[in-house]
CSV table of C-alpha atoms and ligand atoms in Angstrom, one decimal:
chain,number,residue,atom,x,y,z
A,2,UNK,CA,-29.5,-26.6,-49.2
A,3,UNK,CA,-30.1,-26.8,-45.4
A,4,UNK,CA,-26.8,-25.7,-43.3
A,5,UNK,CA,-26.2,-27.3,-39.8
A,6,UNK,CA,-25.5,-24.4,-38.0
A,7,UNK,CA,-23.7,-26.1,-35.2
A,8,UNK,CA,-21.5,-28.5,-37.0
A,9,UNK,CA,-18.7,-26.1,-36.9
A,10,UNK,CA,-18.5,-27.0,-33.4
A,11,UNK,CA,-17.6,-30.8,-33.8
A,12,UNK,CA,-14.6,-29.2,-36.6
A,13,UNK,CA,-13.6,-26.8,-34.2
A,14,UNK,CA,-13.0,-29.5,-31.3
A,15,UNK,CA,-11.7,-31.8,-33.6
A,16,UNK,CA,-8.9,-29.4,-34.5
A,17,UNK,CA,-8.3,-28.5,-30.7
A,18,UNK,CA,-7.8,-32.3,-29.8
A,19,UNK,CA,-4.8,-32.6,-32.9
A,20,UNK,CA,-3.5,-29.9,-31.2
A,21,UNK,CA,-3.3,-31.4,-27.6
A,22,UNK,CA,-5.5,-28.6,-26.4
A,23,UNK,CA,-8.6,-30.5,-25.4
A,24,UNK,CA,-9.4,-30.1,-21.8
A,25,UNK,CA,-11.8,-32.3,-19.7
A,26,UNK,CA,-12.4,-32.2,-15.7
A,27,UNK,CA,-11.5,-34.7,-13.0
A,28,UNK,CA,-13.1,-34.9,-9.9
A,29,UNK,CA,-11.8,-34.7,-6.9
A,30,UNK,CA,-14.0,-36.9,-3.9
A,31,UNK,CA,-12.9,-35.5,-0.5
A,32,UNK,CA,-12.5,-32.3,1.7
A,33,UNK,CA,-9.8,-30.0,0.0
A,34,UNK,CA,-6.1,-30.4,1.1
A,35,UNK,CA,-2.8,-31.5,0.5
A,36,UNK,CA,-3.9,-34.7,-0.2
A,37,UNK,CA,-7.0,-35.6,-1.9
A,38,UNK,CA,-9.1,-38.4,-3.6
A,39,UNK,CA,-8.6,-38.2,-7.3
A,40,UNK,CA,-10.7,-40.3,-9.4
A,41,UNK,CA,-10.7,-43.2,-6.4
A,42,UNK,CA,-7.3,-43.1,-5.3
A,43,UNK,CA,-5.4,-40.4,-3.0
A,44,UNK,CA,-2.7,-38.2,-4.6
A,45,UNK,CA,-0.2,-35.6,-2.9
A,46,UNK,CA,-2.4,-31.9,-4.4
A,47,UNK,CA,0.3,-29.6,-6.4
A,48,UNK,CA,-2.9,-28.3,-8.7
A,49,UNK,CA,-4.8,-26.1,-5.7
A,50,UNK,CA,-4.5,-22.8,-5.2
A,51,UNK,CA,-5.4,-23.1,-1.1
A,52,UNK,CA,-2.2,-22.0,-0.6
A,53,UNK,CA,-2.8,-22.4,3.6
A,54,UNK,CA,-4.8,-25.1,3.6
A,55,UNK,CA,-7.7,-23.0,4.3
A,56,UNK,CA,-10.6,-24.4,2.3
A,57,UNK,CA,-11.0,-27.4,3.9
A,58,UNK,CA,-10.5,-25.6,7.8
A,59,UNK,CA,-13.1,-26.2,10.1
A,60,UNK,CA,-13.5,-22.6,11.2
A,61,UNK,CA,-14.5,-21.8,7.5
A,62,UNK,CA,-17.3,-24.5,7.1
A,63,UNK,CA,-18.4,-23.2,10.7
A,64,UNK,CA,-19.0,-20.1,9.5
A,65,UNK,CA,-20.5,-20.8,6.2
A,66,UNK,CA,-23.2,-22.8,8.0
A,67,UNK,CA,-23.6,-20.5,10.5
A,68,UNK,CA,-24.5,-17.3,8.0
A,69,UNK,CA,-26.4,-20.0,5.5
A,70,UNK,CA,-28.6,-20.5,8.8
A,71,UNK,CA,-28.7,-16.8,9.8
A,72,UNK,CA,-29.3,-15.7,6.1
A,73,UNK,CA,-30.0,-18.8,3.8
A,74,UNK,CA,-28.0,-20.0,0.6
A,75,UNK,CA,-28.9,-16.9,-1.9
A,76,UNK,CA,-28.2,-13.2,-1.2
A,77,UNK,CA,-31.4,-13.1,-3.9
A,78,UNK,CA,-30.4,-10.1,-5.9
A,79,UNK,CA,-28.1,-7.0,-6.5
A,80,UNK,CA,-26.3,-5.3,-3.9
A,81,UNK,CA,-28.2,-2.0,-4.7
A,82,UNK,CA,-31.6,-3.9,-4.6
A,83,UNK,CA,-32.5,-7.6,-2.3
A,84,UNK,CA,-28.4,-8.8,-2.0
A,85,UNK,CA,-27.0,-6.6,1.1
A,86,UNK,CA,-26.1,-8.1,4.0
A,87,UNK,CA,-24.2,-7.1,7.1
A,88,UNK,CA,-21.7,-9.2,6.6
A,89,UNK,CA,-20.6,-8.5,2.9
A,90,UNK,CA,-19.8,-4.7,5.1
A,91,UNK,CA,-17.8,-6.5,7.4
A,92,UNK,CA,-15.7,-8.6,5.0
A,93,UNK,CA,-14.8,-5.7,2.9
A,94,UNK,CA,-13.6,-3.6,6.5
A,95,UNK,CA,-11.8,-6.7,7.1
A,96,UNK,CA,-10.3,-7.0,3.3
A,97,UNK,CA,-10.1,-3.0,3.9
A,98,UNK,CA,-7.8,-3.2,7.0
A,99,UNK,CA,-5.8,-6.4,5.4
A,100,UNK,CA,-4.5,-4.3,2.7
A,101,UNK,CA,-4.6,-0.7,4.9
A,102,UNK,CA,-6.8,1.3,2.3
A,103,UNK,CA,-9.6,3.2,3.1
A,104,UNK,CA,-12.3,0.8,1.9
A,105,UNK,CA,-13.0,-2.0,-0.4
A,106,UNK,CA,-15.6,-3.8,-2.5
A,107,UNK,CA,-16.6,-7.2,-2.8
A,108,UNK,CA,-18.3,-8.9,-5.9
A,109,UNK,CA,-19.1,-12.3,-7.1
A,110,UNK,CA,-15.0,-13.6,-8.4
A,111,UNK,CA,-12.3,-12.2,-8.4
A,112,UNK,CA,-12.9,-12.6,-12.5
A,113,UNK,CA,-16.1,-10.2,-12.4
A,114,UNK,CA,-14.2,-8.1,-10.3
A,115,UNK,CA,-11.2,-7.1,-12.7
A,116,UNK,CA,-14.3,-7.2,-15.8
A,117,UNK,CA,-16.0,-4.6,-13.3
A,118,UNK,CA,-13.1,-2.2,-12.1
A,119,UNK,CA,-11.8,-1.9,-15.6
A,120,UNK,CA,-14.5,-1.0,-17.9
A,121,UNK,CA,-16.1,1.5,-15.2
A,122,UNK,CA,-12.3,3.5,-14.9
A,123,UNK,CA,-11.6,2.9,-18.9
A,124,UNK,CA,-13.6,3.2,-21.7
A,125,UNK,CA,-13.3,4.3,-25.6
A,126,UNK,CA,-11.1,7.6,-25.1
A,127,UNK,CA,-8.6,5.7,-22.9
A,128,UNK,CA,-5.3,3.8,-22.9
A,129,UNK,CA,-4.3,0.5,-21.3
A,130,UNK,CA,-1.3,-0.8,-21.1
A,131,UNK,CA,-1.2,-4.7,-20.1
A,132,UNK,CA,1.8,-7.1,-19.0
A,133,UNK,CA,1.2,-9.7,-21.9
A,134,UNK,CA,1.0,-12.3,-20.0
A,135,UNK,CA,-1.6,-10.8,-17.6
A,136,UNK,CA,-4.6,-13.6,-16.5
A,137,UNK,CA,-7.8,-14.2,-19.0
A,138,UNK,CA,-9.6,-11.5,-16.6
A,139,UNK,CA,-7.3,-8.6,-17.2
A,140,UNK,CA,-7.3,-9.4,-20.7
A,141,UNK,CA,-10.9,-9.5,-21.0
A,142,UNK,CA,-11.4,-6.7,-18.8
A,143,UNK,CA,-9.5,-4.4,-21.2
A,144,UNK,CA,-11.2,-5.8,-23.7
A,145,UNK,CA,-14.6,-4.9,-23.1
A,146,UNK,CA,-13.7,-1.7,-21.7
A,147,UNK,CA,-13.5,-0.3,-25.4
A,148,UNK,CA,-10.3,0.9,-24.7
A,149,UNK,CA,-7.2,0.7,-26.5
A,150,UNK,CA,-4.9,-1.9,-25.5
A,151,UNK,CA,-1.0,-1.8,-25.3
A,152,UNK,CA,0.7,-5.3,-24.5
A,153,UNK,CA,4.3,-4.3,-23.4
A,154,UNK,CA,6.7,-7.2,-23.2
A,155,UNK,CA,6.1,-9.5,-19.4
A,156,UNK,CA,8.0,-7.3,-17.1
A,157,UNK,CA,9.7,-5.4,-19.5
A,158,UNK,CA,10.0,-1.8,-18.1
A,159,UNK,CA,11.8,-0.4,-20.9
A,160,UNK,CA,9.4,-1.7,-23.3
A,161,UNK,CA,6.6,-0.2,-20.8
A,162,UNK,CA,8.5,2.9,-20.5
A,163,UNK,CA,9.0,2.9,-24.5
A,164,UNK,CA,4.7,2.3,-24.9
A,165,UNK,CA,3.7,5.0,-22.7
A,166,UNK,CA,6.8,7.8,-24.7
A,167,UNK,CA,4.9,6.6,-28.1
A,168,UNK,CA,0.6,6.4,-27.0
A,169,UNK,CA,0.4,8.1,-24.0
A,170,UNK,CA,-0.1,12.1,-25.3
A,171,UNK,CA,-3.1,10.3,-27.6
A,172,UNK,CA,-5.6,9.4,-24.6
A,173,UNK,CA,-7.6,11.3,-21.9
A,174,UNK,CA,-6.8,8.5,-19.0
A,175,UNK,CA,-4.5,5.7,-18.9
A,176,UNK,CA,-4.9,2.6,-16.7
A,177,UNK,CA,-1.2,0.1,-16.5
A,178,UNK,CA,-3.0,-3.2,-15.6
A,179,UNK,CA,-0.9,-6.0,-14.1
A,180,UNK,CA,-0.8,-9.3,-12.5
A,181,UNK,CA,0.8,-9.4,-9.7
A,182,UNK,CA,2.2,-12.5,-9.2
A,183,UNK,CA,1.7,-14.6,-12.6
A,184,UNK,CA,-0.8,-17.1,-12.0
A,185,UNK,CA,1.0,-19.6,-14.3
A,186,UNK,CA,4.7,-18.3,-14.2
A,187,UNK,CA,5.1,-17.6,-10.1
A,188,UNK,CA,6.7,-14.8,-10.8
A,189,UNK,CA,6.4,-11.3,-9.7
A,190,UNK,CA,5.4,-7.6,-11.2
A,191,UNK,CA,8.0,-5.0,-10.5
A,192,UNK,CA,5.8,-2.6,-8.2
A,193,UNK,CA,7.8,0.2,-7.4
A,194,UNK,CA,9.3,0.8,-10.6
A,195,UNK,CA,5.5,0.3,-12.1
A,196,UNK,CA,4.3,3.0,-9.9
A,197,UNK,CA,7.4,5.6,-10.8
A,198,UNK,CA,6.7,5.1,-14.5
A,199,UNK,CA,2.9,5.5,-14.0
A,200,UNK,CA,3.6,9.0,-12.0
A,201,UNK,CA,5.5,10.1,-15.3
A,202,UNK,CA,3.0,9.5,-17.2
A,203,UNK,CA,0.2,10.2,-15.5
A,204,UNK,CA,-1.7,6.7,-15.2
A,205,UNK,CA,-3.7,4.7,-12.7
A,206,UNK,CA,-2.4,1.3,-11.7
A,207,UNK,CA,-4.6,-1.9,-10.9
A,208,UNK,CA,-3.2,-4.8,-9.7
A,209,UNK,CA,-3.9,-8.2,-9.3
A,210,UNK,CA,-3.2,-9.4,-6.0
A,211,UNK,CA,-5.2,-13.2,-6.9
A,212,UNK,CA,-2.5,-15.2,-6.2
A,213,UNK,CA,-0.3,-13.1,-3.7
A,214,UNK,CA,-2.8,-12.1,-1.2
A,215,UNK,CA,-2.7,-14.7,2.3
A,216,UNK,CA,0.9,-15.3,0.6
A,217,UNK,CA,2.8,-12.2,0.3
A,218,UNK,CA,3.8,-9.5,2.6
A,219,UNK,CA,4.7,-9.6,6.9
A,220,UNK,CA,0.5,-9.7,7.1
A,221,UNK,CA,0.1,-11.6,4.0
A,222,UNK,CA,-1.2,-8.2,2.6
A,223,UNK,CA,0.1,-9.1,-0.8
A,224,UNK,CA,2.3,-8.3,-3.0
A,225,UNK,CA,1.7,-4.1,-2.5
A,226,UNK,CA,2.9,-5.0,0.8
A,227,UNK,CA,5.9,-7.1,-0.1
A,228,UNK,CA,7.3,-4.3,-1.8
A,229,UNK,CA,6.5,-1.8,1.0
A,230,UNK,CA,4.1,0.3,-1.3
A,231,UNK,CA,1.2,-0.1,1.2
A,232,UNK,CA,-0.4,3.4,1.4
A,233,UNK,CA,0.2,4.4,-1.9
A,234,UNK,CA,-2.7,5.2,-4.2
A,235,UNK,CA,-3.6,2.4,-6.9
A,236,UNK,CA,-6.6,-0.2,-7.3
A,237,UNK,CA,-5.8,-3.4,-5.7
A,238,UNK,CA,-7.7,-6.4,-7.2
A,239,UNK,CA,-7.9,-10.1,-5.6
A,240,UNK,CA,-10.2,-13.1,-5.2
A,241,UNK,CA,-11.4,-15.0,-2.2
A,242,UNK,CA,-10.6,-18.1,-3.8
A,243,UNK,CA,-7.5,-18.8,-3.2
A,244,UNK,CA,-5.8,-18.6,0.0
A,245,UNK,CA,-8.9,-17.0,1.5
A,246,UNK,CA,-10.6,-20.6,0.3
A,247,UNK,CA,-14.0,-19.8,-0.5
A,248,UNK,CA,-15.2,-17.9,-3.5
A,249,UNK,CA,-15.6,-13.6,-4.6
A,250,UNK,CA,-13.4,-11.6,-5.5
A,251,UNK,CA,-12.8,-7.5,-4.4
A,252,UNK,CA,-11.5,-4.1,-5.2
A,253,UNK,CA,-9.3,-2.7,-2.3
A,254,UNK,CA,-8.6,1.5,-2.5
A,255,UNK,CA,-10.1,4.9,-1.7
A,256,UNK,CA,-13.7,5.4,-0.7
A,257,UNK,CA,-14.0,7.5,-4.0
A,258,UNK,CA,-12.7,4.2,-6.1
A,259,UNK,CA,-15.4,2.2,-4.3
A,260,UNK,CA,-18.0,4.8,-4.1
A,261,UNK,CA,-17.2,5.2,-8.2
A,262,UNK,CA,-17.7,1.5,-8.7
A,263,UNK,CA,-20.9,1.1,-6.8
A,264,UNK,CA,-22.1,3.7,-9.5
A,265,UNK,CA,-20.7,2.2,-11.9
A,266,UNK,CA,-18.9,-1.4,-12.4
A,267,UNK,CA,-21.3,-3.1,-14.2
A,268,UNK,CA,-20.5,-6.8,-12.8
A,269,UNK,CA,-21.0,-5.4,-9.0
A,270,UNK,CA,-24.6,-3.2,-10.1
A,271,UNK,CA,-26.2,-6.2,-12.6
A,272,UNK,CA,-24.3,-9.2,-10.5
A,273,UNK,CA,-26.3,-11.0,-7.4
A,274,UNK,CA,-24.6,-10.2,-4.1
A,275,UNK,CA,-22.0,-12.9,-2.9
A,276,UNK,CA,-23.8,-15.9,-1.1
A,277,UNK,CA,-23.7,-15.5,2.9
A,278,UNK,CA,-21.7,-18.5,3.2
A,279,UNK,CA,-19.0,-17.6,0.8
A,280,UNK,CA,-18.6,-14.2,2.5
A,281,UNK,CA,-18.9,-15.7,6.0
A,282,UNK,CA,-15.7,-18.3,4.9
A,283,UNK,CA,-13.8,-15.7,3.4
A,284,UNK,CA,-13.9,-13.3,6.7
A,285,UNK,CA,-13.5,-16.2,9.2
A,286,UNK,CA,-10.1,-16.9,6.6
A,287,UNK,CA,-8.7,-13.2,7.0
A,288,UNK,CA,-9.1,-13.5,10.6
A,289,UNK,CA,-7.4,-17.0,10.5
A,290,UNK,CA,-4.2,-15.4,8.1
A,291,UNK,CA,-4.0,-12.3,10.8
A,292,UNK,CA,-3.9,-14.7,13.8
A,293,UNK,CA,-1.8,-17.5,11.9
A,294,UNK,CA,1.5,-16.0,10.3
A,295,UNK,CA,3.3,-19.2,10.5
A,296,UNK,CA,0.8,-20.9,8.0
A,297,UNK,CA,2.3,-18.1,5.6
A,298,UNK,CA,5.9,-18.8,7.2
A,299,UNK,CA,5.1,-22.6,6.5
A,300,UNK,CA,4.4,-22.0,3.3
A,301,UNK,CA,7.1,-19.7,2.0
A,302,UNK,CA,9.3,-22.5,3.7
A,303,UNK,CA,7.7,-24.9,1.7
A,304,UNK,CA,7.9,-23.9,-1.9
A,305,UNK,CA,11.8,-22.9,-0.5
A,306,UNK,CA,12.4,-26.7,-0.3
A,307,UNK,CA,10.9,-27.6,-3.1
A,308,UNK,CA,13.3,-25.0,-5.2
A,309,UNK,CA,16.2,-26.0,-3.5
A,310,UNK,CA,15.2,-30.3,-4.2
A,311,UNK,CA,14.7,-29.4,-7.6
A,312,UNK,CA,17.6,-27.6,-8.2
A,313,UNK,CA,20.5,-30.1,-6.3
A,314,UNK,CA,18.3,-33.4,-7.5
A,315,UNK,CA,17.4,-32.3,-10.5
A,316,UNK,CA,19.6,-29.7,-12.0
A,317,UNK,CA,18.3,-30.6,-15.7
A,318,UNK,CA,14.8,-29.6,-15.2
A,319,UNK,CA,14.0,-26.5,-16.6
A,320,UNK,CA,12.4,-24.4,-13.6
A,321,UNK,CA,10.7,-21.0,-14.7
A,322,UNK,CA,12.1,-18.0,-12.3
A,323,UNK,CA,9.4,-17.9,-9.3
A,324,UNK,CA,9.0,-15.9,-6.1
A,325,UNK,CA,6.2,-17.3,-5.1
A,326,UNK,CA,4.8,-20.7,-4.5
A,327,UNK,CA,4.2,-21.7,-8.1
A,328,UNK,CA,6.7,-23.5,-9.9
A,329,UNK,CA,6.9,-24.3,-13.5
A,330,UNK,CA,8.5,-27.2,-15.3
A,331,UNK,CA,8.5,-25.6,-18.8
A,332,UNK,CA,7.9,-28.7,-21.7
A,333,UNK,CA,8.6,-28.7,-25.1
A,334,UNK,CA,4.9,-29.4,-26.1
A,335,UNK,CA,1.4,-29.9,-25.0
A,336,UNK,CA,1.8,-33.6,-26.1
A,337,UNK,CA,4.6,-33.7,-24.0
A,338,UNK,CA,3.1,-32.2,-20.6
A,339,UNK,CA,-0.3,-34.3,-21.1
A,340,UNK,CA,2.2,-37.3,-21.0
A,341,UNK,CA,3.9,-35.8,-17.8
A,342,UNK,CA,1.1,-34.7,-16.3
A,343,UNK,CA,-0.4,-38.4,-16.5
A,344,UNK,CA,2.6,-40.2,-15.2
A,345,UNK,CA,2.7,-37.7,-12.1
A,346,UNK,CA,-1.2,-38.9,-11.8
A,347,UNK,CA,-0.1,-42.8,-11.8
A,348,UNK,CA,2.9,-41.6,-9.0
A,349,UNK,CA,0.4,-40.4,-7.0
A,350,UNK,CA,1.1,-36.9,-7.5
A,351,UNK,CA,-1.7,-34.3,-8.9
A,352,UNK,CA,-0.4,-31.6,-10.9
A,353,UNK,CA,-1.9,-30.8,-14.2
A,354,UNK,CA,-0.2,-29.9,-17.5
A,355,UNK,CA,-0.9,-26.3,-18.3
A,356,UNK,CA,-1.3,-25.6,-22.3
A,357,UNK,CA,-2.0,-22.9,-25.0
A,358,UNK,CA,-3.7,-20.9,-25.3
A,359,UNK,CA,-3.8,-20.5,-21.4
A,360,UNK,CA,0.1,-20.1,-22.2
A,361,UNK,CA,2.2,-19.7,-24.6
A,362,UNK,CA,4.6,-22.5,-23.8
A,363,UNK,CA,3.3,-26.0,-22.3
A,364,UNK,CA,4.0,-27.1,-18.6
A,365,UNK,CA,3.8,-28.8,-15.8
A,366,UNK,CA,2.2,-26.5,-13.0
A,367,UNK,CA,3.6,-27.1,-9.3
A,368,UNK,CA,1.2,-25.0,-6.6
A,369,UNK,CA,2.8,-25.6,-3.5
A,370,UNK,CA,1.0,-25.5,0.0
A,371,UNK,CA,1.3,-24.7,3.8
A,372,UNK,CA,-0.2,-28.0,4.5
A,373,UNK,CA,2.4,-30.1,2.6
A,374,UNK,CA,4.8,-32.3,4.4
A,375,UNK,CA,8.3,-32.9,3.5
A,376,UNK,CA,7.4,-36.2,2.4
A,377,UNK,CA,5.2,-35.3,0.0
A,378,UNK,CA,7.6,-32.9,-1.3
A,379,UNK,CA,10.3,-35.4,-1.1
A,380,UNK,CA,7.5,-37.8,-3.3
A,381,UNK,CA,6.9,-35.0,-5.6
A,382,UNK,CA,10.8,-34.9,-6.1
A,383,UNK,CA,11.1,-38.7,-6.4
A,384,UNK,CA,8.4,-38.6,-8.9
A,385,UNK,CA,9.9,-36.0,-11.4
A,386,UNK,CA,13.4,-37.9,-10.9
A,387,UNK,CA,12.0,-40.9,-12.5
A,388,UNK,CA,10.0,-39.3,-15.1
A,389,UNK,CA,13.0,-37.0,-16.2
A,390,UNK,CA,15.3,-40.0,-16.4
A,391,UNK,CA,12.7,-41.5,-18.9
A,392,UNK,CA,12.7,-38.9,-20.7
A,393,UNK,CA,16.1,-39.0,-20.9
A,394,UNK,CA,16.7,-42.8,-21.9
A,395,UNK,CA,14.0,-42.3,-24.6
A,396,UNK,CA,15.9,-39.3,-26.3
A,397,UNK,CA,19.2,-41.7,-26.5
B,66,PLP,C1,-4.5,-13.7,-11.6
B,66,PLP,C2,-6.0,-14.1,-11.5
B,66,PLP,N1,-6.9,-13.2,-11.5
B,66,PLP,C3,-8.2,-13.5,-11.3
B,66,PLP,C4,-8.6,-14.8,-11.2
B,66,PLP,C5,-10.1,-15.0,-11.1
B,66,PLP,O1,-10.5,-15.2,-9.8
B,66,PLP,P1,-11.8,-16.0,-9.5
B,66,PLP,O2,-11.4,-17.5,-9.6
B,66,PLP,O3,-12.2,-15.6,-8.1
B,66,PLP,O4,-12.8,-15.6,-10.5
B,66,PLP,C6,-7.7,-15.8,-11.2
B,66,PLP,C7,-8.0,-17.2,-11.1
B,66,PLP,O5,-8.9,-17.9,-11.1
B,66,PLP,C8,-6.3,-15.5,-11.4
B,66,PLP,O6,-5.4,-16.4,-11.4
């Protein structure tokens, strides 16, 4: 009998739309900003993560044509073989001097560049020990690494501290990985006390600075900064695609870190160099965040107003704790934030539900920007007044 070798794929999505879990794209039909055109219509952006507003500035789409001119669209191949370019050196001395370590490394995302760091500093002798609700790159990271992976409970020191008494003494190196600030919680990683455990036990540190860098910190150097740990030694991960609004990722730390993964992160060596515009964006954006504090100032300002709305206007919301400029409106089911998610879409408002398995529990995802006015937080406020009051009539 002949077997269809694909048709497991229809069952499979079958099963993931019972669920709730399907997922589909929308597109958005203007420049990036606070507001944007969403399938025809403007809507107030909470779904971005161009925290200052950056992707759509005319000083980065300067300099993206400007380097796509000098050096055309492709960087054509590897780093080590066609790809360099003068100005991939000069973004990672700029990245290099935002965070104050001796050198940095830039590769294609900020995804290939946890995949890269990990696997070349971890392998099948090794121990990792991962917050559990690190992102997908982390995760994946550890992964294919070969090494054996630890989940300790999401900012659990104890249960950290507990993990490294019980493993530790059975591996050659051990590598704590951690986001800094969770990309779907908004809240922060416990860096100091991170980095006196790790010292106990002997272990490197990498962080995840994707969502803090451009936010965190009195030079928006991150969260290693916000903590005043700047200086210390640990590998510092981030992407150019968030605040920095263009696209890459890097590895900030010692030259011998960066030497190390030149030799031997696989997604750097096998990878095509980062295309001259993205790089040329990206440093024209750390030159903007250096020059520009107040668009950080704005925007910790913002998501401060948005808290503080929420929490006198609607007190029976269910906020998850945040530091940062995500906020979470935690939901009782994927069925429940599609539903939310699509009335915010018909007030005008764009902020998508987020669902397993991207997270254990369903939500509603609030990004917050420099950009945004108070009205559009105001709207945002108004909007999630009127939708929590039908949910509440409908329970009656
Ligand atoms: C915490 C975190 N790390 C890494 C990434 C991947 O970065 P990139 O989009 O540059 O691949 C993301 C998001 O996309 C993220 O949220």
């Amino acid at each position: 009998m002949a077997i269809e070798p694909y048709a497991w794929l229809e069952q499979s999505l079958a099963t993931i739309s019972r669920a709730n879990w399907f997922r589909s794209v929308q597109t958005i039909k203007s420049l990036p900003g606070a507001v944007v055109q969403l399938e025809g219509r403007d809507v107030i952006n909470f779904a971005s993560n161009d925290y200052l507003g950056l992707s759509g500035d005319c000083r980065l789409i300067e300099a993206a044509v400007a380097a796509t001119k000098e050096y055309g669209t492709g960087s054509t191949g590897s780093r080590l073989l066609s790809g360099n370019r003068e100005i991939h050196r000069k973004l990672e001395q700029a990245i290099a001097s935002l965070k104050q370590t001796e050198d940095a490394l830039v590769f294609s995302s900020g995804y290939l560049a946890n995949l890269g760091a990990i696997t070349a500093v971890v392998g099948k002798r090794d121990l990792i020990l991962a917050d559990q609700y690190n992102h997908s790159s982390l995760k994946n990271g550890a992964i294919l690494s070969g090494a054996t992976v630890v989940n300790y409970a999401h900012l659990h020191l104890e249960d950290l501290h507990k993990q490294l008494a019980q493993h530790r003494k059975n591996y050659r190196r051990c590598l704590i990985a951690t986001d800094s600030v969770f990309s779907m919680d908004g809240d922060l990683c416990p860096l100091p006390e991170i980095l006196a455990i790790s010292e106990q036990f002997n272990c490197m540190v990498l962080i995840d600075e994707a969502h803090a860098t451009g936010v965190l910190g009195a030079t928006g150097a991150g969260c290693v900064e916000h903590f005043g740990c700047t200086g210390q030694t640990l590998i510092q991960v981030g992407t150019l695609s968030k605040a920095l609004g263009s696209l890459g990722g890097y590895v900030a730390g010692s030259t011998t870190l960066t030497d190390f993964l030149r030799n031997r992160a696989p997604t750097w060596i096998y990878a095509t160099g980062l295309s001259p515009a993205d790089t040329a964006a990206a440093l024209a954006a750390i030159e903007i965040i250096q020059q520009e504090p107040n668009r950080r100032t704005q925007l910790s300002k913002n998501a401060d107003t948005l808290k503080q709305l929420i929490i006198k206007q609607l007190p029976q919301l269910k906020l998850l704790p945040s530091e940062s400029p995500i906020l979470c409106w935690q939901l009782d089911s994927a069925a429940d934030a599609l539903a939310v998610g699509k009335k915010l879409q018909a007030a005008g408002i764009f902020a998508p539900a987020i669902r397993p398995p991207t997270v254990p529990s369903s939500r509603i995802r609030l990004s917050v920007m420099a950009t945004h006015e108070l009205a559009h937080l105001q709207q945002l406020v108004d909007a999630l007044a009127n939708i929590v009051h039908e949910l509440m009539n409908n329970q009656q």
